[in-house]
XYZ file of C-alpha atoms in Angstrom:
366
model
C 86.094 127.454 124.291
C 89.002 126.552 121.835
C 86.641 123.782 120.041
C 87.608 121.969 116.790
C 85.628 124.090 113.757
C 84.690 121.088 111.924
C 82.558 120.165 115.578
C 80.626 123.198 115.741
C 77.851 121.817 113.893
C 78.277 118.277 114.553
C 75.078 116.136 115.714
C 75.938 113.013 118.234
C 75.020 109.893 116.823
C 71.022 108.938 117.358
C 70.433 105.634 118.188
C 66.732 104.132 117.587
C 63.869 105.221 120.324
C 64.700 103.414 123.773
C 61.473 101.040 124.315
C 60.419 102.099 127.558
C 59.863 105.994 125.892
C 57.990 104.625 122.908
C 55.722 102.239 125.790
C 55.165 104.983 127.348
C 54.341 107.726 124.842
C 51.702 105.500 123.162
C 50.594 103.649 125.816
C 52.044 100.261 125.014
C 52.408 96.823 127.021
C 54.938 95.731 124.878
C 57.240 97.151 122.402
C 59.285 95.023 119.616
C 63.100 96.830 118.807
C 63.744 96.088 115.511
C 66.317 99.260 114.432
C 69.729 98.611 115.937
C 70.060 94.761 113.969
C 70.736 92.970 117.239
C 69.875 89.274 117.538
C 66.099 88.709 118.251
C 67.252 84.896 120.108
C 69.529 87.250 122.397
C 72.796 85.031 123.332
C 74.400 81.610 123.907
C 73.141 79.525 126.658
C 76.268 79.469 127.917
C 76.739 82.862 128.388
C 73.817 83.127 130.097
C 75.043 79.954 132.693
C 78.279 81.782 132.707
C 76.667 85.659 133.920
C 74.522 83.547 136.275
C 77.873 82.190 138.216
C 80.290 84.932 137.777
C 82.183 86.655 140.849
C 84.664 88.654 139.050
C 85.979 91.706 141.043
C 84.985 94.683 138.912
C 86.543 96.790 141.655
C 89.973 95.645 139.858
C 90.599 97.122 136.228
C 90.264 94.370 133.539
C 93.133 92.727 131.475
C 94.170 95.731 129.139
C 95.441 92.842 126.683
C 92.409 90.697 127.152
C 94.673 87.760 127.237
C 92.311 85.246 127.278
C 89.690 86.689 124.437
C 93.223 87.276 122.386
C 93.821 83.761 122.483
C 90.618 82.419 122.231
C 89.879 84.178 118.850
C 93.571 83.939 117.700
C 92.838 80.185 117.700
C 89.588 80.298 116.402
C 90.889 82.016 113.267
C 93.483 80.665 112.962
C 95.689 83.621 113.136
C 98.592 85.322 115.544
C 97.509 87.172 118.648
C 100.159 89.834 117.613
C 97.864 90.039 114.499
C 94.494 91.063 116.717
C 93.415 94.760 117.902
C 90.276 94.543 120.507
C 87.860 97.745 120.425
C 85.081 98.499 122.674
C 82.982 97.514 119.807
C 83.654 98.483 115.960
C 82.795 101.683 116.572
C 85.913 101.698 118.947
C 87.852 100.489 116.435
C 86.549 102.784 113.765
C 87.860 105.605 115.823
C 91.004 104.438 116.612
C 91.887 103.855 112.808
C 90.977 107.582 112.146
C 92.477 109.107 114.850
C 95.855 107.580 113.760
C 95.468 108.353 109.588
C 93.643 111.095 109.630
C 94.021 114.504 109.879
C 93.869 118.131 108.006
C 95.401 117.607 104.225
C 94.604 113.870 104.198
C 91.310 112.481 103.006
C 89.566 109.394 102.978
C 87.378 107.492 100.419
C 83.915 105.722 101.461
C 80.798 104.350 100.088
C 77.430 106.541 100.623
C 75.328 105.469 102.046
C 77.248 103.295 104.801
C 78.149 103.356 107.869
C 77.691 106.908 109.187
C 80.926 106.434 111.839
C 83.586 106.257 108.833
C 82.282 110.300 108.022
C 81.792 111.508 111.514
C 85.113 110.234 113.039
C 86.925 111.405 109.908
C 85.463 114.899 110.021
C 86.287 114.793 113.646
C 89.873 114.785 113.008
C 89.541 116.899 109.955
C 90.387 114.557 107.160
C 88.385 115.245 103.691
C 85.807 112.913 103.128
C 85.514 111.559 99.655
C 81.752 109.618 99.051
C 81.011 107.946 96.401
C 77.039 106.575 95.886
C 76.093 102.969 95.850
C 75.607 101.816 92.397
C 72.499 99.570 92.488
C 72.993 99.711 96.568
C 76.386 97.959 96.661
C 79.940 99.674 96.518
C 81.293 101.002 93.544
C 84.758 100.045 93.760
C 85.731 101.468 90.859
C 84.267 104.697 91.168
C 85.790 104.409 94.794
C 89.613 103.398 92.871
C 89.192 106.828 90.850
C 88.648 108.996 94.180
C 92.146 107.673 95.442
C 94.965 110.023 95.049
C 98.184 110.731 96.784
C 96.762 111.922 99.848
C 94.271 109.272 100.254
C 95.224 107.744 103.762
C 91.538 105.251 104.267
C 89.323 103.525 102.584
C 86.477 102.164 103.805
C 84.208 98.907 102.392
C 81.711 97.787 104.395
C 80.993 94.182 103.325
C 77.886 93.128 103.831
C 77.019 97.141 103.847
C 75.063 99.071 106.390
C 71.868 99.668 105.363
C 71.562 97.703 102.217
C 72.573 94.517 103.244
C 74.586 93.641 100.043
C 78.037 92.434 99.298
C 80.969 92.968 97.181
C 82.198 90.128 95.463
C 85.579 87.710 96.544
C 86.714 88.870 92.972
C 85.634 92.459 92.636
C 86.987 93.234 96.143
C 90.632 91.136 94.750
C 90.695 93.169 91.771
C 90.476 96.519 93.872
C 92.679 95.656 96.443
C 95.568 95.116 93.894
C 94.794 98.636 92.930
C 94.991 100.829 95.914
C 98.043 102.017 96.729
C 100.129 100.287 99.306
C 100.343 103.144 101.318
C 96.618 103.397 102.095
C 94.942 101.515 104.385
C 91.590 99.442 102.974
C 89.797 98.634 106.176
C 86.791 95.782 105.999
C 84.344 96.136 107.725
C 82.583 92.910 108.702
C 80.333 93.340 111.285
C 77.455 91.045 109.758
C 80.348 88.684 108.613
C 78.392 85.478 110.242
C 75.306 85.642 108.831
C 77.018 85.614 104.929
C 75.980 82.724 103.036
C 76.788 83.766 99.141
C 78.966 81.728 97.378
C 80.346 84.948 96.100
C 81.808 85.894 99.895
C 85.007 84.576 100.745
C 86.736 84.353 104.120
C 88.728 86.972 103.728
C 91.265 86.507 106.571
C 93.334 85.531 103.481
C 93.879 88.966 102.497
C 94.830 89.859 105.736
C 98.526 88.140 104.527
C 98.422 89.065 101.546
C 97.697 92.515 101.498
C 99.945 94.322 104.586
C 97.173 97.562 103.668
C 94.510 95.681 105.274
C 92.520 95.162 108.133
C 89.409 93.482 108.860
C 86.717 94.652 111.438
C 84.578 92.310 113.104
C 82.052 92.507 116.007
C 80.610 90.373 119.314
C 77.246 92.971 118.810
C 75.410 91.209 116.080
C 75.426 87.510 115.774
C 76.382 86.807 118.882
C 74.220 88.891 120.689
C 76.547 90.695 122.892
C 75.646 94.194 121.682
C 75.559 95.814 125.085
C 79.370 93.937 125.994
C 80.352 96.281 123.620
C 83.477 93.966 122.035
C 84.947 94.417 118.518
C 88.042 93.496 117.015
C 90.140 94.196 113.971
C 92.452 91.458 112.532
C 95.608 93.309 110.520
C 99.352 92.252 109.814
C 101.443 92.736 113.138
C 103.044 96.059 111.801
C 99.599 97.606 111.242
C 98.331 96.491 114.879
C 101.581 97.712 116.508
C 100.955 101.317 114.667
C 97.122 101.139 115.891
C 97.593 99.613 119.967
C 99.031 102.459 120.935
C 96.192 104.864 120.073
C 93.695 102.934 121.643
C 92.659 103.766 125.362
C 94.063 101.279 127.995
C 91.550 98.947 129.579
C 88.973 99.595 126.778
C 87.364 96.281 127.268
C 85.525 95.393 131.016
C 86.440 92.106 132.461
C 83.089 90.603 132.152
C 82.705 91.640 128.384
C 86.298 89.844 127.825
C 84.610 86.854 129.214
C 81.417 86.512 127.842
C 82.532 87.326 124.195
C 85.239 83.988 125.046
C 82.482 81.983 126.159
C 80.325 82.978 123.145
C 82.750 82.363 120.502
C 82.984 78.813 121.465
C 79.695 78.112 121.156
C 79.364 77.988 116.863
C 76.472 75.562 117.366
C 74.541 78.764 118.617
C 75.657 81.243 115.653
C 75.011 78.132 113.065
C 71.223 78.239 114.323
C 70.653 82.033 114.320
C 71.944 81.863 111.134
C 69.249 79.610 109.923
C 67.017 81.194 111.478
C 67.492 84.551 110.254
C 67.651 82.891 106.819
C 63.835 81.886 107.351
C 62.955 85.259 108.756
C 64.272 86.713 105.610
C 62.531 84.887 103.348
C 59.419 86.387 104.722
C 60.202 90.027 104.172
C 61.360 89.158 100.878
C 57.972 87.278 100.044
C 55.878 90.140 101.403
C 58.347 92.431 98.994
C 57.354 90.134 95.977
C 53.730 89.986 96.611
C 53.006 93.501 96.780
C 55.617 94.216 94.224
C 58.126 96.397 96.952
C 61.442 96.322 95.837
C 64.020 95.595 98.395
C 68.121 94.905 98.381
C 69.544 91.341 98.315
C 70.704 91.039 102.473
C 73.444 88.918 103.199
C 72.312 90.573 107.215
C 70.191 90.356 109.927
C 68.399 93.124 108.415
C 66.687 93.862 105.152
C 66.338 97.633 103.622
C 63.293 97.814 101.126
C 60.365 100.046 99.716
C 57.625 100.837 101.189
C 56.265 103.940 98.161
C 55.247 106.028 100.945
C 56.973 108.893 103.369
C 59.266 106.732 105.355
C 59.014 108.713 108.353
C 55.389 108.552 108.703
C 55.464 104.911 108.131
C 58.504 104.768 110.939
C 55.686 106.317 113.240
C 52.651 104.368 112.242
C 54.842 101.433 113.546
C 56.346 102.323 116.268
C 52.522 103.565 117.705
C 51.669 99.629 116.811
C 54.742 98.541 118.781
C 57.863 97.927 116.244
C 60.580 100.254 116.321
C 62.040 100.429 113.049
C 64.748 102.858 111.044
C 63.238 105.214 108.807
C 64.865 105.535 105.054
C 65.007 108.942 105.469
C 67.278 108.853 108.355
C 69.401 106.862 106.277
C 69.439 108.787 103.101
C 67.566 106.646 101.180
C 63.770 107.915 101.614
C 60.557 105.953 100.812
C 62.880 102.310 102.081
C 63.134 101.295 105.221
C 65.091 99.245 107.271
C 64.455 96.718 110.022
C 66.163 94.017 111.348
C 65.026 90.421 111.080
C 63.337 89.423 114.505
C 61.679 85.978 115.037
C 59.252 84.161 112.694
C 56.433 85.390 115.161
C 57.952 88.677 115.557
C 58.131 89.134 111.572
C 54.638 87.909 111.267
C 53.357 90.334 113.101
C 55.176 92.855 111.539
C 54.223 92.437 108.246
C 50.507 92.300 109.034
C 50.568 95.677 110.947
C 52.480 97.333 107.931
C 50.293 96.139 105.222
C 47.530 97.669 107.443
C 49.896 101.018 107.310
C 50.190 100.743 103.672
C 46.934 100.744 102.994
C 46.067 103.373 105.515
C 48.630 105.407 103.041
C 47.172 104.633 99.535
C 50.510 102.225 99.018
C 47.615 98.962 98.417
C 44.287 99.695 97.441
């Protein structure tokens, strides 16, 4: 076979341990996922009414414009349709921006760590990837600025950033953006975007007009609990979706995904309370971080990244034999951390007790 070099060697993307496996392997009656950062309170009522009472005729293919969706979220930013690309998911979306900049004798400039999908879909098509490290776990976007030359075709800023949780500033992120080159596309990715609450973060659907270089990503799989629907979007000036739409595979969103994520968006009330929620779930993990002196990134997430002082692998197994699946640090790059999403109050209680138990089975507490 005639395979792409840069392939050869390529893992697939692992996702965390399904929950049946891990019931099974340890003998569990119930298992608490906590690795992927999906919404512990699951999804709007009304998308639940709505699944409940749907006859659609999936024997049909779905609207390849998602019409509807397109107008619904066009509204509710407050923005042209012409100005919206829909992706099954981010990662779609992620994909479809690389395979239309990238390619041998380009490269592209990202934060490590991140997001691991800006690297593998770049070296996919064979683009150079230029990483720069965290600086105190948030981007350097200066150090980023530097790695920009004339055949720099993406950059990538995840904002809040995946795993740390952190953000980059309304005015550091102004500052760089009237320094890249107009020619290079700065692509935001904003998948936590609704659980934000710094002062420091602003909307930025501004920049959107007045930077034509930009796009922002945004997702239906966190907040609004529709993970499995699989529905992203990116929001862009109409040149830069008209260069992107045709890259993207027709009918890449099902019809009942283009309905729930309508129905969900309309119900704010329901992101508004997760987001409160979460807030109070975070607070725990950072009080359990402060009491036992564990240091741990500033989240502006659904998930919080922070110390644990002991092999973060082993710790990743002690848990998941208690019944949390988790993401070890070391999968991440970042070893002795590790990162879990923010479940319920009950859920995080829970959690915390079994991994001070771990901790001290490991020498962390005496």
């Amino acid at each position: 076979m005639k395979w792409k070099q840069q392939i050869v060697d390529m893992k697939a993307y692992q996702p965390g341990k399904p929950m049946e496996e891990v019931k099974k392997e340890f003998g569990l009656e119930e298992v608490v996922k906590l690795a992927s950062n999906e919404n512990p309170y699951g999804f709007s009522p009304k998308v639940k009414a709505l699944l409940a009472s749907d006859h659609s005729d999936h024997a049909i293919y779905p609207d390849g414009y998602a019409q509807i969706l397109r107008t619904a979220v066009a509204k509710h930013l407050n923005v042209n349709e012409t100005q919206l690309l829909f992706g099954n998911g981010s990662d779609d979306l992620i994909a479809i921006v690389t395979r239309a900049l990238l390619y041998p004798g380009v490269n592209t400039v990202m934060a490590t760590p991140s997001f691991s999908q800006y690297r593998h879909n770049a070296e996919v098509e064979g683009a150079e990837v230029r990483e720069v490290p965290l600086a105190k776990g948030k981007h350097d976007l200066t150090a980023m600025l530097d790695e920009i030359d004339e055949n720099t075709s993406v950059v990538w800023v995840c904002n809040p950033n995946n795993p740390t949780g952190t953000i980059v500033s309304d005015a550091e992120l102004q500052d760089f953006l009237k320094k890249v080159p107009k020619e290079v596309l700065v692509v935001l990715d904003e998948a936590y975007y609704e659980y934000v609450n710094s002062s420091d973060y602003k909307d930025t659907l501004s920049y959107v007009n007045e930077y034509p270089n930009v796009i922002i990503l945004r997702t239906f799989s966190k907040a609004y609990g529709l993970a499995s629907f699989r529905v992203g979007y990116g929001i862009a000036q109409e040149e830069v979706i008209s260069k992107l739409d045709p890259v993207r595979a027709p009918f890449n969103n099902t019809i009942l995904s283009q309905k729930v994520a309508t129905v969900a968006l309309a119900d704010q009330a329901f992101i508004e309370e997760c987001k409160e929620k979460n807030e109070i779930g975070k607070k725990q993990f950072e009080q359990f971080c402060e009491k036992h002196g564990l240091n741990y990134y500033p989240s502006q997430t659904n998930f919080i990244l922070f110390e644990v002082k002991a092999d973060s692998d082993v710790v990743f197994k002690e848990m998941m034999k208690r019944g949390f699946i988790i993401r070890s640090g070391n999968a991440l790059g970042i070893s002795d951390y590790i990162r879990v999403t923010i479940g319920t109050e009950e859920q995080n209680d829970k959690f915390l007790s079994l991994l001070e138990e771990v901790l001290v089975d490991q020498g962390v507490f005496a």
